[in-house]
CSV table of C-alpha atoms in Angstrom, one decimal:
chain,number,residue,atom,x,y,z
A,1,UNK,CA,0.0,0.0,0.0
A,2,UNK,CA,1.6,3.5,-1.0
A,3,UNK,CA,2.2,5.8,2.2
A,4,UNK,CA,-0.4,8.0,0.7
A,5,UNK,CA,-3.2,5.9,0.5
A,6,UNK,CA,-2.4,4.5,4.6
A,7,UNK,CA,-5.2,5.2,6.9
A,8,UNK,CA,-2.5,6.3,9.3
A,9,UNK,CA,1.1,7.7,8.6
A,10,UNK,CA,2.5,6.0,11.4
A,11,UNK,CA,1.4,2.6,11.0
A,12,UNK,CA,4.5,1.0,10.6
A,13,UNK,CA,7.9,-0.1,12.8
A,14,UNK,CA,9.8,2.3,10.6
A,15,UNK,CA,7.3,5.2,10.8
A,16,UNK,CA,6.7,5.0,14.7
A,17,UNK,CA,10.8,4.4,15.4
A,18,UNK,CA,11.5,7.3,13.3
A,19,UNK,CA,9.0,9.8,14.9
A,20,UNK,CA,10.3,8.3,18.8
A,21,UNK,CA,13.3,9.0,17.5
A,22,UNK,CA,13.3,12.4,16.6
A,23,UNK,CA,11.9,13.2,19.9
A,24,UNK,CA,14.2,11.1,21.9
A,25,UNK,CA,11.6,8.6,23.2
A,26,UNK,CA,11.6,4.6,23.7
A,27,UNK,CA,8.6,2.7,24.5
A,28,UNK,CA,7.5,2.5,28.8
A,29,UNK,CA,6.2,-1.1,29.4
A,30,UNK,CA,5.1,0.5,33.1
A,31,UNK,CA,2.5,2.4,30.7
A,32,UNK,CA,1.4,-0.4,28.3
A,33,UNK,CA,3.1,1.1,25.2
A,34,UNK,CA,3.4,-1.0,22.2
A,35,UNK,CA,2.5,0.8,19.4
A,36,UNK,CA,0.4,-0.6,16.5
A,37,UNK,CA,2.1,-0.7,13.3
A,38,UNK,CA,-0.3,-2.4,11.0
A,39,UNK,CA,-2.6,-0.3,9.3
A,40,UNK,CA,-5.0,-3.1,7.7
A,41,UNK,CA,-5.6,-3.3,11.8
A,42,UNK,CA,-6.5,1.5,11.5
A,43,UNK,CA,-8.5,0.4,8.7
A,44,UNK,CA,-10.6,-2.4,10.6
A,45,UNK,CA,-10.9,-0.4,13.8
A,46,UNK,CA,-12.3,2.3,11.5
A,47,UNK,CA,-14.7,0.6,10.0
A,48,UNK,CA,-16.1,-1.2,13.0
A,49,UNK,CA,-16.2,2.0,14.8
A,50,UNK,CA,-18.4,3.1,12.0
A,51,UNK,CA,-16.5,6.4,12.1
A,52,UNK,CA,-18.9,9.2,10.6
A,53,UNK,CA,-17.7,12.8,9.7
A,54,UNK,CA,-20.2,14.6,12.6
A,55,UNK,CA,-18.6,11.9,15.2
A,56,UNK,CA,-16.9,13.2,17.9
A,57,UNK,CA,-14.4,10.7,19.0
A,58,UNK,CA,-13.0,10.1,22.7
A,59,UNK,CA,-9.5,8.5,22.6
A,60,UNK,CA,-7.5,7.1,25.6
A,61,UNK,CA,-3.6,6.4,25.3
A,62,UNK,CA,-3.1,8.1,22.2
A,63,UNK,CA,0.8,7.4,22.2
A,64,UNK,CA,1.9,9.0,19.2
A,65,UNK,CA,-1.1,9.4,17.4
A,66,UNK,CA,-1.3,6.4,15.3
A,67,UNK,CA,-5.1,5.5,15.5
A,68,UNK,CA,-5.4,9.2,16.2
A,69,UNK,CA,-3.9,10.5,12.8
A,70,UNK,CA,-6.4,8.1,10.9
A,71,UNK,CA,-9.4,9.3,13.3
A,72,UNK,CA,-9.1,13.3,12.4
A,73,UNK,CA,-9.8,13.3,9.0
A,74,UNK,CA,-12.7,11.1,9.7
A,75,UNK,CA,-14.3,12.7,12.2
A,76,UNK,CA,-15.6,15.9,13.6
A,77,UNK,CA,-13.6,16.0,16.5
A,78,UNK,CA,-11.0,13.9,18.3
A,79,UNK,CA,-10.3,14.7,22.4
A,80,UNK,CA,-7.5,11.9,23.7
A,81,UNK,CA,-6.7,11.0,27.0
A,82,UNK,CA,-3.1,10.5,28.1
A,83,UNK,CA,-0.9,10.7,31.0
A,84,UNK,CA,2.7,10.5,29.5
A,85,UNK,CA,4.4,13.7,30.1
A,86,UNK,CA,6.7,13.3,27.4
A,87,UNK,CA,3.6,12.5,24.8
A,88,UNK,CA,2.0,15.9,24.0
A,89,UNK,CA,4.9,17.5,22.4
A,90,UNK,CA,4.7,14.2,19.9
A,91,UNK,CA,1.2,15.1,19.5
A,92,UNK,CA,1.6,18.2,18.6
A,93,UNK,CA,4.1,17.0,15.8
A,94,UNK,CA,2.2,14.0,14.3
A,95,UNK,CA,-1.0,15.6,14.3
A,96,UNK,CA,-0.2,18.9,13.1
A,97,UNK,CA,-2.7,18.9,10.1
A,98,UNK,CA,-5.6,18.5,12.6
A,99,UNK,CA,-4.8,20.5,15.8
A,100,UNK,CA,-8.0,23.0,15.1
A,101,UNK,CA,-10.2,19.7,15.5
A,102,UNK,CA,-8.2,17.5,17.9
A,103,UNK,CA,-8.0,18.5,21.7
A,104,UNK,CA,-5.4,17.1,23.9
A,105,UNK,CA,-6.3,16.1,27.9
A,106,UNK,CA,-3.1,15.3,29.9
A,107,UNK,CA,-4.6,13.3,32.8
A,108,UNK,CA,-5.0,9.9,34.1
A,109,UNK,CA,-7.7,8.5,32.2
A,110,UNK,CA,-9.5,6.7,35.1
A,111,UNK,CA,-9.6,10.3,37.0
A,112,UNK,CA,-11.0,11.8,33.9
A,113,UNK,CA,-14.9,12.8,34.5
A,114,UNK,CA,-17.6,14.4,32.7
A,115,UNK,CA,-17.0,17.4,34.2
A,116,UNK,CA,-13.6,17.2,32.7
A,117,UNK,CA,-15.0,16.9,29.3
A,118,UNK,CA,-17.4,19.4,29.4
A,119,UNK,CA,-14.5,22.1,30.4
A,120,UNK,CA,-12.7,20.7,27.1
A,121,UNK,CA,-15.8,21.2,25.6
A,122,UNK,CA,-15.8,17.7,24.2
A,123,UNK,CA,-19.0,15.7,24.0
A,124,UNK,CA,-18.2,12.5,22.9
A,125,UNK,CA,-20.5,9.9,21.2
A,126,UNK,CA,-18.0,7.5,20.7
A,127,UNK,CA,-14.9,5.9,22.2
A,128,UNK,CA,-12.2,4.6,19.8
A,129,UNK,CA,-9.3,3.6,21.7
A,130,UNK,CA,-5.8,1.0,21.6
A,131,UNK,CA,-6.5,0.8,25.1
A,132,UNK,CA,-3.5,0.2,28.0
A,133,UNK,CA,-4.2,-3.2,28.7
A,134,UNK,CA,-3.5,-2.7,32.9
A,135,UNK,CA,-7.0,0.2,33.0
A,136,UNK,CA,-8.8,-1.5,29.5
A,137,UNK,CA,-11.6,-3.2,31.5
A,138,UNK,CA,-12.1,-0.4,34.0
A,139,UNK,CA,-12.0,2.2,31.5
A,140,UNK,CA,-14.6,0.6,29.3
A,141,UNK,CA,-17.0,-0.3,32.3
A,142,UNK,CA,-16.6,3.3,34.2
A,143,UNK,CA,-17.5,5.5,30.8
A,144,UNK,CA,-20.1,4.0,29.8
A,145,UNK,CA,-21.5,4.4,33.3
A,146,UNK,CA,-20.5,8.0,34.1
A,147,UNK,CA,-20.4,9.1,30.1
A,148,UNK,CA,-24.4,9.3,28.8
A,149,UNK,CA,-23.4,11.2,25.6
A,150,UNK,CA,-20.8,7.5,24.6
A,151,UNK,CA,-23.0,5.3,22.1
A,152,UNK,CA,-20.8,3.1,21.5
A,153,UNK,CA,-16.8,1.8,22.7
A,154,UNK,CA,-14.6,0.5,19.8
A,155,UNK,CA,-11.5,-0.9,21.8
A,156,UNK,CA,-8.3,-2.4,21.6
A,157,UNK,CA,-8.3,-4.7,24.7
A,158,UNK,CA,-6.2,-8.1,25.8
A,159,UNK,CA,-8.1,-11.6,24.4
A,160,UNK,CA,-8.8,-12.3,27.6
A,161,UNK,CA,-10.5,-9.6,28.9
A,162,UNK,CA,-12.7,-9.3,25.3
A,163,UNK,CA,-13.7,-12.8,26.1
A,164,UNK,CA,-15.1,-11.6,29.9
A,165,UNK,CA,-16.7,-8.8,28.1
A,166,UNK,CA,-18.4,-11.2,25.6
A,167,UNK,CA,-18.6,-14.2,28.4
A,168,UNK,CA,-22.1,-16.2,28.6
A,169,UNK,CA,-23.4,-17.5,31.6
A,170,UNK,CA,-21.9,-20.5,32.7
A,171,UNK,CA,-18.2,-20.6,31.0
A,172,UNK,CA,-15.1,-19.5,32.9
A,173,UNK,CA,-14.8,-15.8,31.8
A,174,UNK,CA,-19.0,-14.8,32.8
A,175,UNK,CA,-18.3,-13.1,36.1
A,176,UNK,CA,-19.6,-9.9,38.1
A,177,UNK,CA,-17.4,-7.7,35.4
A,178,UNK,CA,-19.5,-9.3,32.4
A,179,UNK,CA,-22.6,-8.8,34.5
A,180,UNK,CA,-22.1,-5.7,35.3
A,181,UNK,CA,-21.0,-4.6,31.3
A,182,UNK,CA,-23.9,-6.3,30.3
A,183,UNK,CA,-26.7,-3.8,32.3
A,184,UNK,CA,-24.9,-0.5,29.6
A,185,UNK,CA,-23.7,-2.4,26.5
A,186,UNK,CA,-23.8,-5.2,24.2
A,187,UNK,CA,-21.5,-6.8,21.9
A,188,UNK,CA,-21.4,-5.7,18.3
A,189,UNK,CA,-18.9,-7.1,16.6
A,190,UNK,CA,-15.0,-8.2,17.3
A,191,UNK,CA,-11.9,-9.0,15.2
A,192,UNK,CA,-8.2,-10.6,16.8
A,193,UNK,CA,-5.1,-9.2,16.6
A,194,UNK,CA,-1.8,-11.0,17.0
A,195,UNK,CA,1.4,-9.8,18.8
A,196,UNK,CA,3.3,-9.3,15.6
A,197,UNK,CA,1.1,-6.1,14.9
A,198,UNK,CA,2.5,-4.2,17.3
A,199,UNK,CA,6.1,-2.3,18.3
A,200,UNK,CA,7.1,-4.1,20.2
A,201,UNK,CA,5.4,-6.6,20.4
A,202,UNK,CA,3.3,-7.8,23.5
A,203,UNK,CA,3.4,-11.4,25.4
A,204,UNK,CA,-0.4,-11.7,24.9
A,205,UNK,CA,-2.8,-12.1,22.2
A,206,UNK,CA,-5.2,-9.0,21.8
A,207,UNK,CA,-8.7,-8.3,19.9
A,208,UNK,CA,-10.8,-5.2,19.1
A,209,UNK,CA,-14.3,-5.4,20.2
A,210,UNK,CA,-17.3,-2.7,20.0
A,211,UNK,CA,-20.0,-2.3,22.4
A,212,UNK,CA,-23.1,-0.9,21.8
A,213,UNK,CA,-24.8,1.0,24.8
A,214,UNK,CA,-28.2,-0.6,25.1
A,215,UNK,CA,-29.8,0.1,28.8
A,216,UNK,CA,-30.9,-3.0,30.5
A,217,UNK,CA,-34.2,-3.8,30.6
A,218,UNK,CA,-36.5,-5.9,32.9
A,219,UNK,CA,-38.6,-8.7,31.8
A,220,UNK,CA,-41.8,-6.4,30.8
A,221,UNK,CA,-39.2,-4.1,29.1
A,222,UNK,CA,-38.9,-1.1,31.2
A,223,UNK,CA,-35.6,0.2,31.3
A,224,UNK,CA,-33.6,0.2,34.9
A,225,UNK,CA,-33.7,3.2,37.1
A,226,UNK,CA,-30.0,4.5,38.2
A,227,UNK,CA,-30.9,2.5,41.7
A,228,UNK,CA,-31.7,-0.3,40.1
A,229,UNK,CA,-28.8,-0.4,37.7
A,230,UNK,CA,-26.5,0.3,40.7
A,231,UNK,CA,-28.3,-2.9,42.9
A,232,UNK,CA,-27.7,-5.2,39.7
A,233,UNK,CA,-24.0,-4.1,40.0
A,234,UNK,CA,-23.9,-4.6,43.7
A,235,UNK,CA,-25.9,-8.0,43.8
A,236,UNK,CA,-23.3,-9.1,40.9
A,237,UNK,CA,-20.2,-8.1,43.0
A,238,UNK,CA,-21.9,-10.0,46.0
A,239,UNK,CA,-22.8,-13.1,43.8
A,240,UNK,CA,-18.8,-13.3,42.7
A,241,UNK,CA,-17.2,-12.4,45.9
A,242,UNK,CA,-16.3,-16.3,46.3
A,243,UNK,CA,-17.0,-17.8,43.0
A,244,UNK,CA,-16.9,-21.2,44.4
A,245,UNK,CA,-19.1,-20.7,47.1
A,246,UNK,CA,-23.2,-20.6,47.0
A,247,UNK,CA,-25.2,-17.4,46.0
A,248,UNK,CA,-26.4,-17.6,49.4
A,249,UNK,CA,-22.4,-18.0,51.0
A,250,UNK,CA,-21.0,-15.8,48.6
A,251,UNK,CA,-23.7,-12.7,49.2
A,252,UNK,CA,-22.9,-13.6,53.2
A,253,UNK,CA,-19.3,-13.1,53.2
A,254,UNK,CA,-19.8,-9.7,50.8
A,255,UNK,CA,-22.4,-8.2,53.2
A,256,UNK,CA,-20.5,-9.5,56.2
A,257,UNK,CA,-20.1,-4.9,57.1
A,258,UNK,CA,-23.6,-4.6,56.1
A,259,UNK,CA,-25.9,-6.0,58.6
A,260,UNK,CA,-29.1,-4.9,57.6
A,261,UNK,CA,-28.5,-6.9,53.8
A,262,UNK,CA,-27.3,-9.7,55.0
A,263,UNK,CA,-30.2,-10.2,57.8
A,264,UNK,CA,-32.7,-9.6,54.6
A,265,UNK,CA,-30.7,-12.4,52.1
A,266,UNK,CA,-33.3,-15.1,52.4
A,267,UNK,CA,-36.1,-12.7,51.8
A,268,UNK,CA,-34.3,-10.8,48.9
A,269,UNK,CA,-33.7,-14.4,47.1
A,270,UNK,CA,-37.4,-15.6,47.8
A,271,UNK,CA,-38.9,-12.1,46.5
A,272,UNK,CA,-36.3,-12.9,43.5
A,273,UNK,CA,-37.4,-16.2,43.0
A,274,UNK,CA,-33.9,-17.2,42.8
A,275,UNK,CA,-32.3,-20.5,44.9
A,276,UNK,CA,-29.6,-19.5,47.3
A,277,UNK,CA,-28.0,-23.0,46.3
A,278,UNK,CA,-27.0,-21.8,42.9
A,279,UNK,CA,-23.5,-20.4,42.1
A,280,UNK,CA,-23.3,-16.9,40.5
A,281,UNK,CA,-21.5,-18.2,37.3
A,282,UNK,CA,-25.4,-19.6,36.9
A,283,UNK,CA,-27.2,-16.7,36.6
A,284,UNK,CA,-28.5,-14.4,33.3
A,285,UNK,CA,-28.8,-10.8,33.3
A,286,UNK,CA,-32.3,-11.2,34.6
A,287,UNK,CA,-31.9,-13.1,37.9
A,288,UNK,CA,-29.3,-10.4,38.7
A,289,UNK,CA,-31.9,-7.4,38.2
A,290,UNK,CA,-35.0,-9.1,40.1
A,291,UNK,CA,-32.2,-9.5,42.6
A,292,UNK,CA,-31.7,-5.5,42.3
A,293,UNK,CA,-35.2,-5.1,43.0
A,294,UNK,CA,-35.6,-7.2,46.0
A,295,UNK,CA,-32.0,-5.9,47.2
A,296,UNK,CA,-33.8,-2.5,46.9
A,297,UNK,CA,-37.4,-3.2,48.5
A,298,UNK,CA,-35.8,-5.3,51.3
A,299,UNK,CA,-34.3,-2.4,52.3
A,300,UNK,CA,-35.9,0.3,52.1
């Protein structure tokens, strides 16, 4: 492919060493950096993405602006995330074509809130991100929860954490994370990517997975109030606490600082209709929000 029909200038090992390079740089491990250097990967993470022209993109761990460079002239607006002092000055260079429609927040992306975006004036509707594995899972999970304006996460993330993401009831991976993913998003499509795609290259196999925000529902198909979506998560937490264990020994030893739950536990699984003798790993989306509810009018 000729460098000018690339969805990204820097999506090769030559093109990323060069621009490190010039600004004195080497890769951090401590900060997840391997930098992606295929660009049939930009192209697929585009298109799964569905990047539009009036989308306005939310990035985290930009690095050097690989995706990011392939992003701008798709998009209305690109605002990235990253904590690497020595990053923004790269910015700056590689995305130099784009600065009027690309804004740059230095912060820790897990202390990043709404009220952060708002003063950037940023009001994302989608995240595209070639996420650092160590935050990936929290990252995901905490914007679509605290960001209303995301409709959708395109992410580079570890195979292993896609496959909790993605986990059914029953297998290994399902656990409170899944659960708990599963109250703000669906799957909507996922792709693999292997070691040798990156600079350098990681110890573990990776895939790019979107979510679709779609609100959890109950049975009737109302959608959950905040209290019940927060319940769900805290019922799912419980459930997990000792996967091996019961629901009704598991939910014991989570509650064991909170009295006036645990005291209630028999009544919140009969209201539920759920048996105490079943393992979390057991239970769909469902059981876990009549759980919510019968957490939430136990206790009231």
């Amino acid at each position: 492919m000729a460098n000018d029909a690339r969805f990204s200038p820097y999506s090769t090992p030559s093109a990323t060493r060069e621009v490190l390079e010039r600004h004195g740089l080497y890769t951090k491990y401590g900060l997840g950096q391997n930098f992606l250097v295929n660009d049939d990967v930009i192209r697929k993470i585009i298109e799964l993405a569905d990047v539009c022209a009036d989308d306005r993109i939310l990035e985290v761990g930009p690095g050097i602006g690989t995706l990011t460079a392939a992003l701008l002239p798709r998009a209305q607006h690109v605002t990235a995330i990253e904590k690497d002092h020595d990053l923004p000055a790269v910015l700056r260079d590689t995305l130099a074509p784009w600065l009027d429609r690309f804004t740059l927040l230095e912060m820790d992306a897990l202390e990043c809130t709404a009220d952060h975006l708002a003063l950037a004036d940023a009001r994302p509707n989608k995240l595209v991100s070639n996420l650092p594995y160590a935050v990936a899972a929290t990252v995901v999970l905490d914007y679509l929860q605290r960001l209303d304006s995301l409709e959708s996460a395109t992410v580079m993330v570890q195979k292993e954490v896609a496959d909790r993401m993605t986990a059914q009831p029953g297998t290994k991976a399902y656990g409170a994370y899944t659960v708990k993913l599963s109250l703000y998003a669906r799957p909507a499509g996922r792709f693999p990517v292997a070691p040798g795609n990156f600079f350098p290259p990681p110890h573990v196999e990776s895939a790019v997975l979107r979510l679709d925000r779609h609100p959890a529902c109950d049975e009737q198909g109302a959608p959950l109030a905040v209290a019940e979506l927060e319940a769900a998560c805290l019922m799912a937490d419980a459930a997990f606490a000792t996967r091996r264990k019961t629901l009704a020994n598991s939910c014991k030893t989570f509650f064991a600082n909170r009295p006036d739950v645990q005291e209630r536990l028999p009544e919140i699984f009969a209201q539920a209709a759920i048996d105490p003798r079943r393992r979390g790993e057991t239970l769909t989306q469902q059981d876990f929000i009549r759980l919510s509810r019968a957490l939430l009018i136990q206790t009231a």
